[in-house]
Amino acid sequence: MDGCIFCGIASGAIPAKVLFQDDHVVAFHDIHPVAPVHVLVIPKRHVASLAEVSPDDREMLGHLMSAVRRVAVETGVAESGFRTVINTGEGAGQSVFHLHIHVLGGRTFPWPP
Ligand code: 5GP
Ligand code: ZN
């Protein structure tokens, strides 16, 4: 989508520290990390948020979750534990309106958040 930062990263037009990508997803390091490991997992296809997904997106959502596990393994936090966050809507802190999963690790995380 024109003007979308994460579509730009998915297409390669905007540089990012990419951990890996495949036909469906890209995993890249957050530009302002809030933990020693802070990676974002996005679908290559533009979807604004979790509030916008449809049943047709079930396969894409599965790819995202499977990529989260790969991020955890490749960054070495799969065993120590990691926090996944999806902010949906401005009220929840979403600032980039292209669906993304934060994968955070390398420190402890309070619960409730
Ligand atoms: P949100 O607040 O929407 O849940 O998360 C957006 C995240 O994207 C933030 O953590 C922010 O640091 C990150 N971000 C925003 N712009 C860029 C960018 O151009 N490159 C990268 N790598 N991360 C970005
Ligand atoms: Zn986009």
mmCIF file of N, CA, C and O in Angstrom, residues 18-52:
data_model
loop_
_atom_site.group_PDB
_atom_site.id
_atom_site.type_symbol
_atom_site.label_atom_id
_atom_site.label_comp_id
_atom_site.label_asym_id
_atom_site.label_seq_id
_atom_site.Cartn_x
_atom_site.Cartn_y
_atom_site.Cartn_z
ATOM 1 N N VAL A 18 16.833 -7.144 8.329
ATOM 2 C CA VAL A 18 15.954 -8.312 8.153
ATOM 3 C C VAL A 18 16.620 -9.562 8.724
ATOM 4 O O VAL A 18 17.778 -9.862 8.397
ATOM 5 N N LEU A 19 15.864 -10.266 9.581
ATOM 6 C CA LEU A 19 16.360 -11.522 10.152
ATOM 7 C C LEU A 19 16.144 -12.644 9.146
ATOM 8 O O LEU A 19 17.034 -13.434 8.864
ATOM 9 N N PHE A 20 14.930 -12.727 8.611
ATOM 10 C CA PHE A 20 14.633 -13.669 7.524
ATOM 11 C C PHE A 20 13.338 -13.244 6.851
ATOM 12 O O PHE A 20 12.573 -12.435 7.391
ATOM 13 N N GLN A 21 13.108 -13.796 5.678
ATOM 14 C CA GLN A 21 11.823 -13.592 5.003
ATOM 15 C C GLN A 21 11.525 -14.800 4.148
ATOM 16 O O GLN A 21 12.422 -15.574 3.814
ATOM 17 N N ASP A 22 10.248 -14.967 3.805
ATOM 18 C CA ASP A 22 9.867 -16.004 2.841
ATOM 19 C C ASP A 22 8.772 -15.416 1.951
ATOM 20 O O ASP A 22 8.627 -14.194 1.905
ATOM 21 N N ASP A 23 8.016 -16.249 1.277
ATOM 22 C CA ASP A 23 7.003 -15.724 0.349
ATOM 23 C C ASP A 23 5.913 -14.929 1.065
ATOM 24 O O ASP A 23 5.256 -14.080 0.461
ATOM 25 N N HIS A 24 5.705 -15.229 2.357
ATOM 26 C CA HIS A 24 4.545 -14.667 3.054
ATOM 27 C C HIS A 24 4.866 -13.614 4.109
ATOM 28 O O HIS A 24 4.044 -12.749 4.384
ATOM 29 N N VAL A 25 6.027 -13.737 4.741
ATOM 30 C CA VAL A 25 6.322 -12.889 5.904
ATOM 31 C C VAL A 25 7.734 -12.313 5.846
ATOM 32 O O VAL A 25 8.606 -12.835 5.136
ATOM 33 N N VAL A 26 7.944 -11.243 6.612
ATOM 34 C CA VAL A 26 9.290 -10.699 6.844
ATOM 35 C C VAL A 26 9.453 -10.519 8.348
ATOM 36 O O VAL A 26 8.533 -10.049 9.024
ATOM 37 N N ALA A 27 10.627 -10.905 8.871
ATOM 38 C CA ALA A 27 10.970 -10.665 10.279
ATOM 39 C C ALA A 27 12.169 -9.734 10.285
ATOM 40 O O ALA A 27 13.195 -10.013 9.650
ATOM 41 N N PHE A 28 12.029 -8.590 10.989
ATOM 42 C CA PHE A 28 13.112 -7.601 11.016
ATOM 43 C C PHE A 28 13.189 -6.951 12.390
ATOM 44 O O PHE A 28 12.211 -6.919 13.143
ATOM 45 N N HIS A 29 14.368 -6.421 12.706
ATOM 46 C CA HIS A 29 14.597 -5.813 14.008
ATOM 47 C C HIS A 29 13.890 -4.458 14.100
ATOM 48 O O HIS A 29 13.965 -3.647 13.164
ATOM 49 N N ASP A 30 13.229 -4.233 15.253
ATOM 50 C CA ASP A 30 12.557 -2.961 15.500
ATOM 51 C C ASP A 30 13.606 -1.837 15.555
ATOM 52 O O ASP A 30 14.683 -2.001 16.132
ATOM 53 N N ILE A 31 13.280 -0.692 14.987
ATOM 54 C CA ILE A 31 14.231 0.422 14.920
ATOM 55 C C ILE A 31 14.470 1.045 16.301
ATOM 56 O O ILE A 31 15.524 1.634 16.537
ATOM 57 N N HIS A 32 13.508 0.892 17.214
ATOM 58 C CA HIS A 32 13.640 1.403 18.591
ATOM 59 C C HIS A 32 13.372 0.260 19.562
ATOM 60 O O HIS A 32 12.289 0.201 20.178
ATOM 61 N N PRO A 33 14.362 -0.627 19.711
ATOM 62 C CA PRO A 33 14.103 -1.824 20.536
ATOM 63 C C PRO A 33 13.837 -1.478 22.001
ATOM 64 O O PRO A 33 14.469 -0.590 22.559
ATOM 65 N N VAL A 34 12.892 -2.184 22.594
ATOM 66 C CA VAL A 34 12.581 -1.988 24.019
ATOM 67 C C VAL A 34 13.005 -3.196 24.849
ATOM 68 O O VAL A 34 12.686 -3.281 26.032
ATOM 69 N N ALA A 35 13.721 -4.104 24.228
ATOM 70 C CA ALA A 35 14.256 -5.287 24.911
ATOM 71 C C ALA A 35 15.476 -5.731 24.106
ATOM 72 O O ALA A 35 15.630 -5.344 22.936
ATOM 73 N N PRO A 36 16.371 -6.542 24.724
ATOM 74 C CA PRO A 36 17.545 -7.001 23.977
ATOM 75 C C PRO A 36 17.184 -7.674 22.649
ATOM 76 O O PRO A 36 17.900 -7.530 21.657
ATOM 77 N N VAL A 37 16.081 -8.421 22.648
ATOM 78 C CA VAL A 37 15.531 -8.948 21.386
ATOM 79 C C VAL A 37 14.205 -8.235 21.142
ATOM 80 O O VAL A 37 13.321 -8.252 22.002
ATOM 81 N N HIS A 38 14.089 -7.565 20.006
ATOM 82 C CA HIS A 38 12.826 -6.917 19.639
ATOM 83 C C HIS A 38 12.699 -6.992 18.122
ATOM 84 O O HIS A 38 13.265 -6.191 17.385
ATOM 85 N N VAL A 39 11.968 -7.994 17.696
ATOM 86 C CA VAL A 39 11.809 -8.264 16.265
ATOM 87 C C VAL A 39 10.336 -8.119 15.918
ATOM 88 O O VAL A 39 9.455 -8.443 16.727
ATOM 89 N N LEU A 40 10.066 -7.596 14.735
ATOM 90 C CA LEU A 40 8.701 -7.467 14.228
ATOM 91 C C LEU A 40 8.483 -8.491 13.125
ATOM 92 O O LEU A 40 9.355 -8.669 12.268
ATOM 93 N N VAL A 41 7.343 -9.159 13.185
ATOM 94 C CA VAL A 41 6.978 -10.120 12.133
ATOM 95 C C VAL A 41 5.756 -9.564 11.413
ATOM 96 O O VAL A 41 4.742 -9.259 12.055
ATOM 97 N N ILE A 42 5.867 -9.406 10.106
ATOM 98 C CA ILE A 42 4.756 -8.819 9.326
ATOM 99 C C ILE A 42 4.401 -9.720 8.142
ATOM 100 O O ILE A 42 5.256 -10.438 7.619
ATOM 101 N N PRO A 43 3.125 -9.653 7.719
ATOM 102 C CA PRO A 43 2.782 -10.297 6.448
ATOM 103 C C PRO A 43 3.285 -9.414 5.306
ATOM 104 O O PRO A 43 3.307 -8.184 5.438
ATOM 105 N N LYS A 44 3.694 -10.030 4.194
ATOM 106 C CA LYS A 44 4.130 -9.205 3.054
ATOM 107 C C LYS A 44 2.947 -8.438 2.474
ATOM 108 O O LYS A 44 3.104 -7.320 1.994
ATOM 109 N N ARG A 45 1.761 -9.051 2.530
ATOM 110 C CA ARG A 45 0.556 -8.399 2.007
ATOM 111 C C ARG A 45 0.025 -7.411 3.044
ATOM 112 O O ARG A 45 0.007 -7.701 4.236
ATOM 113 N N HIS A 46 -0.399 -6.255 2.577
ATOM 114 C CA HIS A 46 -0.886 -5.226 3.514
ATOM 115 C C HIS A 46 -2.209 -5.620 4.149
ATOM 116 O O HIS A 46 -3.196 -5.856 3.452
ATOM 117 N N VAL A 47 -2.204 -5.685 5.479
ATOM 118 C CA VAL A 47 -3.428 -5.806 6.285
ATOM 119 C C VAL A 47 -3.229 -4.781 7.393
ATOM 120 O O VAL A 47 -2.173 -4.764 8.038
ATOM 121 N N ALA A 48 -4.198 -3.903 7.613
ATOM 122 C CA ALA A 48 -3.980 -2.772 8.519
ATOM 123 C C ALA A 48 -3.795 -3.201 9.964
ATOM 124 O O ALA A 48 -2.937 -2.669 10.670
ATOM 125 N N SER A 49 -4.594 -4.160 10.417
ATOM 126 C CA SER A 49 -4.520 -4.556 11.833
ATOM 127 C C SER A 49 -5.262 -5.861 12.022
ATOM 128 O O SER A 49 -5.937 -6.361 11.104
ATOM 129 N N LEU A 50 -5.172 -6.391 13.243
ATOM 130 C CA LEU A 50 -5.903 -7.620 13.566
ATOM 131 C C LEU A 50 -7.414 -7.407 13.468
ATOM 132 O O LEU A 50 -8.170 -8.354 13.252
ATOM 133 N N ALA A 51 -7.843 -6.153 13.606
ATOM 134 C CA ALA A 51 -9.278 -5.861 13.512
ATOM 135 C C ALA A 51 -9.779 -5.968 12.068
ATOM 136 O O ALA A 51 -10.987 -5.975 11.829
ATOM 137 N N GLU A 52 -8.851 -6.054 11.126
ATOM 138 C CA GLU A 52 -9.226 -6.053 9.700
ATOM 139 C C GLU A 52 -9.119 -7.425 9.057
ATOM 140 O O GLU A 52 -9.359 -7.549 7.862
#
